[in-house]
mmCIF file of C-alpha atoms and ligand atoms in Angstrom:
data_model
loop_
_atom_site.group_PDB
_atom_site.id
_atom_site.type_symbol
_atom_site.label_atom_id
_atom_site.label_comp_id
_atom_site.label_asym_id
_atom_site.label_seq_id
_atom_site.Cartn_x
_atom_site.Cartn_y
_atom_site.Cartn_z
ATOM 1 C CA MET A 21 -20.048 1.688 1.849
ATOM 2 C CA ALA A 22 -18.338 1.201 5.206
ATOM 3 C CA ILE A 23 -15.225 2.122 6.941
ATOM 4 C CA LEU A 24 -13.026 -1.141 7.556
ATOM 5 C CA PRO A 25 -10.497 -1.657 10.432
ATOM 6 C CA ILE A 26 -7.208 -1.219 9.242
ATOM 7 C CA ARG A 27 -4.641 -4.047 10.223
ATOM 8 C CA ARG A 28 -1.554 -3.128 11.901
ATOM 9 C CA PHE A 29 2.184 -4.116 11.642
ATOM 10 C CA GLY A 30 2.300 -7.640 13.503
ATOM 11 C CA ASP A 31 -0.982 -9.032 12.076
ATOM 12 C CA PRO A 32 0.209 -12.106 10.211
ATOM 13 C CA VAL A 33 -2.115 -11.132 7.082
ATOM 14 C CA LEU A 34 0.074 -8.302 6.254
ATOM 15 C CA ARG A 35 3.071 -10.904 5.904
ATOM 16 C CA GLU A 36 1.104 -13.283 3.461
ATOM 17 C CA ARG A 37 1.392 -13.506 -0.412
ATOM 18 C CA ALA A 38 -1.987 -12.485 -1.190
ATOM 19 C CA ARG A 39 -4.234 -14.827 -3.806
ATOM 20 C CA ASP A 40 -5.325 -13.909 -7.017
ATOM 21 C CA VAL A 41 -9.090 -12.516 -7.388
ATOM 22 C CA GLU A 42 -11.164 -14.904 -9.325
ATOM 23 C CA ALA A 43 -14.632 -13.778 -8.997
ATOM 24 C CA PHE A 44 -15.654 -10.245 -10.468
ATOM 25 C CA ASP A 45 -18.531 -9.932 -8.613
ATOM 26 C CA GLY A 46 -20.883 -7.601 -6.403
ATOM 27 C CA ALA A 47 -18.762 -8.532 -3.321
ATOM 28 C CA LEU A 48 -15.621 -7.462 -4.996
ATOM 29 C CA ARG A 49 -17.121 -4.125 -6.136
ATOM 30 C CA ARG A 50 -18.397 -3.541 -2.327
ATOM 31 C CA LEU A 51 -14.880 -4.465 -0.980
ATOM 32 C CA ALA A 52 -13.198 -1.959 -3.378
ATOM 33 C CA ASP A 53 -15.813 0.812 -2.398
ATOM 34 C CA ASP A 54 -15.258 -0.043 1.168
ATOM 35 C CA MET A 55 -11.364 -0.009 0.767
ATOM 36 C CA LEU A 56 -11.414 3.366 -0.981
ATOM 37 C CA GLU A 57 -13.810 4.941 1.831
ATOM 38 C CA THR A 58 -11.219 3.536 4.609
ATOM 39 C CA MET A 59 -8.545 4.906 2.655
ATOM 40 C CA TYR A 60 -10.081 8.461 2.377
ATOM 41 C CA ASP A 61 -11.140 8.374 5.754
ATOM 42 C CA ALA A 62 -7.852 7.402 7.291
ATOM 43 C CA PRO A 63 -6.709 9.584 5.447
ATOM 44 C CA GLY A 64 -4.124 7.911 2.884
ATOM 45 C CA VAL A 65 -3.450 7.815 -0.764
ATOM 46 C CA GLY A 66 -3.362 3.911 -1.228
ATOM 47 C CA LEU A 67 -4.704 0.815 0.158
ATOM 48 C CA ALA A 68 -4.240 -2.896 -0.347
ATOM 49 C CA ALA A 69 -6.568 -5.603 0.488
ATOM 50 C CA PRO A 70 -4.590 -7.382 3.012
ATOM 51 C CA GLN A 71 -4.651 -3.998 5.039
ATOM 52 C CA VAL A 72 -8.508 -4.723 5.573
ATOM 53 C CA GLY A 73 -7.796 -8.349 6.559
ATOM 54 C CA ARG A 74 -8.466 -9.626 2.855
ATOM 55 C CA SER A 75 -5.594 -11.680 1.402
ATOM 56 C CA LEU A 76 -6.555 -10.756 -2.036
ATOM 57 C CA ARG A 77 -4.560 -9.125 -5.018
ATOM 58 C CA LEU A 78 -6.539 -6.027 -4.633
ATOM 59 C CA ILE A 79 -5.391 -2.512 -4.391
ATOM 60 C CA VAL A 80 -7.052 0.865 -4.635
ATOM 61 C CA PHE A 81 -5.376 4.498 -4.651
ATOM 62 C CA ASP A 82 -5.758 8.233 -5.505
ATOM 63 C CA ASP A 83 -2.735 10.166 -6.609
ATOM 64 C CA GLY A 84 -4.996 13.305 -6.952
ATOM 65 C CA THR A 85 -6.587 12.261 -9.882
ATOM 66 C CA GLY A 86 -9.514 10.277 -8.622
ATOM 67 C CA PRO A 87 -10.292 6.785 -7.133
ATOM 68 C CA GLN A 88 -8.723 3.916 -8.979
ATOM 69 C CA ALA A 89 -8.908 0.126 -8.227
ATOM 70 C CA VAL A 90 -6.528 -2.376 -9.818
ATOM 71 C CA VAL A 91 -7.120 -6.118 -9.480
ATOM 72 C CA ASN A 92 -4.117 -8.773 -9.939
ATOM 73 C CA PRO A 93 -1.645 -5.928 -10.532
ATOM 74 C CA VAL A 94 1.586 -6.716 -12.155
ATOM 75 C CA LEU A 95 4.485 -4.281 -12.284
ATOM 76 C CA SER A 96 7.144 -3.950 -15.233
ATOM 77 C CA GLY A 97 9.292 -1.380 -16.756
ATOM 78 C CA PHE A 98 10.976 -0.039 -13.603
ATOM 79 C CA GLU A 99 13.016 2.980 -14.477
ATOM 80 C CA GLY A 100 14.881 5.694 -12.618
ATOM 81 C CA GLU A 101 15.041 6.200 -9.013
ATOM 82 C CA GLN A 102 13.644 8.468 -6.284
ATOM 83 C CA VAL A 103 14.194 8.634 -2.535
ATOM 84 C CA GLY A 104 11.175 10.131 -0.586
ATOM 85 C CA ASP A 105 9.659 10.012 2.889
ATOM 86 C CA GLU A 106 6.934 7.070 2.953
ATOM 87 C CA GLY A 107 4.593 6.088 5.543
ATOM 88 C CA CYS A 108 2.027 3.186 5.827
ATOM 89 C CA LEU A 109 -1.649 3.230 7.266
ATOM 90 C CA SER A 110 -0.731 -0.192 8.958
ATOM 91 C CA VAL A 111 2.480 1.500 10.509
ATOM 92 C CA PRO A 112 0.846 4.714 11.762
ATOM 93 C CA GLY A 113 3.004 7.596 12.785
ATOM 94 C CA LEU A 114 6.181 6.564 10.904
ATOM 95 C CA TYR A 115 7.613 8.200 7.969
ATOM 96 C CA HIS A 116 11.109 7.197 6.521
ATOM 97 C CA PRO A 117 12.910 7.619 3.234
ATOM 98 C CA VAL A 118 12.491 4.771 0.883
ATOM 99 C CA LYS A 119 14.261 4.315 -2.561
ATOM 100 C CA ARG A 120 11.599 3.381 -5.119
ATOM 101 C CA SER A 121 11.791 3.177 -8.979
ATOM 102 C CA LEU A 122 10.839 6.784 -10.577
ATOM 103 C CA ARG A 123 8.568 5.317 -13.255
ATOM 104 C CA VAL A 124 6.647 1.929 -13.541
ATOM 105 C CA HIS A 125 4.217 0.187 -15.596
ATOM 106 C CA ALA A 126 1.317 -1.643 -14.245
ATOM 107 C CA GLU A 127 -1.032 -4.288 -15.870
ATOM 108 C CA GLY A 128 -4.230 -5.726 -14.314
ATOM 109 C CA LEU A 129 -7.818 -5.800 -14.339
ATOM 110 C CA ASP A 130 -10.480 -3.655 -13.588
ATOM 111 C CA LEU A 131 -13.510 -4.640 -11.109
ATOM 112 C CA GLN A 132 -15.220 -6.060 -14.083
ATOM 113 C CA GLY A 133 -12.426 -8.268 -14.854
ATOM 114 C CA ASP A 134 -11.481 -6.251 -18.068
ATOM 115 C CA PRO A 135 -7.553 -5.511 -18.680
ATOM 116 C CA VAL A 136 -6.432 -2.126 -17.518
ATOM 117 C CA SER A 137 -2.858 -0.691 -17.818
ATOM 118 C CA LEU A 138 -1.199 2.458 -16.633
ATOM 119 C CA ASP A 139 2.013 4.258 -16.216
ATOM 120 C CA GLY A 140 2.989 5.689 -13.027
ATOM 121 C CA GLU A 141 5.523 8.296 -12.459
ATOM 122 C CA GLU A 142 6.848 9.820 -9.093
ATOM 123 C CA LEU A 143 3.821 9.563 -6.295
ATOM 124 C CA LEU A 144 1.798 7.142 -8.695
ATOM 125 C CA ALA A 145 4.899 4.911 -9.064
ATOM 126 C CA ARG A 146 5.492 5.192 -5.350
ATOM 127 C CA ILE A 147 2.016 4.268 -4.647
ATOM 128 C CA LEU A 148 1.925 1.257 -7.121
ATOM 129 C CA GLN A 149 5.243 0.052 -5.670
ATOM 130 C CA HIS A 150 3.901 0.118 -2.173
ATOM 131 C CA GLU A 151 0.815 -1.421 -2.643
ATOM 132 C CA VAL A 152 2.103 -4.306 -4.964
ATOM 133 C CA ASP A 153 4.748 -4.893 -2.036
ATOM 134 C CA HIS A 154 1.557 -5.139 0.476
ATOM 135 C CA ILE A 155 0.032 -7.913 -1.647
ATOM 136 C CA ASN A 156 3.192 -9.744 -1.894
ATOM 137 C CA GLY A 157 3.391 -9.524 1.910
ATOM 138 C CA VAL A 158 6.226 -6.832 1.973
ATOM 139 C CA LEU A 159 6.074 -3.923 4.050
ATOM 140 C CA PHE A 160 8.114 -0.365 3.658
ATOM 141 C CA LEU A 161 9.960 -1.353 6.729
ATOM 142 C CA ASP A 162 11.632 -4.093 4.926
ATOM 143 C CA ARG A 163 13.077 -1.516 2.280
ATOM 144 C CA LEU A 164 14.466 1.156 4.906
ATOM 145 C CA ASP A 165 18.264 1.166 5.239
ATOM 146 C CA ARG A 166 19.786 -0.189 8.372
ATOM 147 C CA ASP A 167 19.771 3.056 10.318
ATOM 148 C CA HIS A 168 16.164 4.012 9.517
ATOM 149 C CA ARG A 169 14.986 0.391 10.216
ATOM 150 C CA ARG A 170 16.668 0.622 13.471
ATOM 151 C CA GLU A 171 14.869 3.988 14.229
ATOM 152 C CA ALA A 172 11.632 2.475 13.024
ATOM 153 C CA LEU A 173 11.749 -0.538 15.075
ATOM 154 C CA ALA A 174 12.524 1.580 18.237
ATOM 155 C CA ALA A 175 9.637 4.019 17.486
ATOM 156 C CA LEU A 176 7.239 0.706 17.223
ATOM 157 C CA ARG A 177 8.397 -0.514 20.421
ATOM 158 C CA ASP A 178 8.017 2.942 22.070
ATOM 159 C CA GLN A 179 4.446 3.178 20.677
ATOM 160 C CA GLU A 180 3.653 -0.214 22.187
ATOM 161 C CA LEU A 181 4.804 1.302 25.488
ATOM 162 C CA GLY A 182 2.406 3.999 25.301
ATOM 163 C CA ALA A 183 4.522 6.884 23.210
ATOM 164 C CA PRO A 184 2.318 8.854 20.784
ATOM 165 C CA ALA A 185 2.850 8.327 17.171
ATOM 166 C CA SER A 186 3.795 11.475 15.045
ATOM 167 C CA ALA A 187 1.139 13.493 13.383
ATOM 168 C CA PRO A 188 -0.140 11.786 10.073
ATOM 169 C CA ASP A 189 1.005 12.849 6.877
ATOM 170 C CA PRO A 190 -1.998 12.286 4.420
ATOM 171 C CA THR A 191 0.100 12.536 1.329
ATOM 172 C CA ARG A 192 2.563 10.122 2.133
ATOM 173 C CA ALA A 193 0.426 7.283 3.982
ATOM 174 C CA LEU A 194 -0.501 4.301 1.668
HETATM 175 ZN ZN1 ZN B 212 1.103 0.584 3.330
#
């Protein structure tokens, strides 16, 4: 297993719509393993393949119940609403409130290509929505209200000028 470099805000791969995974081979399993190791090392609770520079529909996460990978995930059954601070491993040091559905249903494939489905609530629902956004080229910054987006973009500019990022919150970084 290997820790992969995490692509940062501004990298064009984060803005692409990722391709479906078609080959369920050793290379896919190795990529998922490397992504999980990278996520735990960061540390964070979710990671999508574009964040390590691979434009593929593969996400990994651990909501506290153990490592999971879902290939070609599709969300449905959006219910309820939650608003909570969210961060992104590709936008380090920024945490802002994001409105998400409270519950979602996810369907996709496992690393062998067999169908999987899961229901997420609260943190798991937030993780699934954040990571599926990533494979569609969407960042959490896009989902902030106007004031928070302005604040976030100003902080990013300050970071470019050398200001330190705030301390990481591993339970909120995706
Ligand atoms: Zn993210």
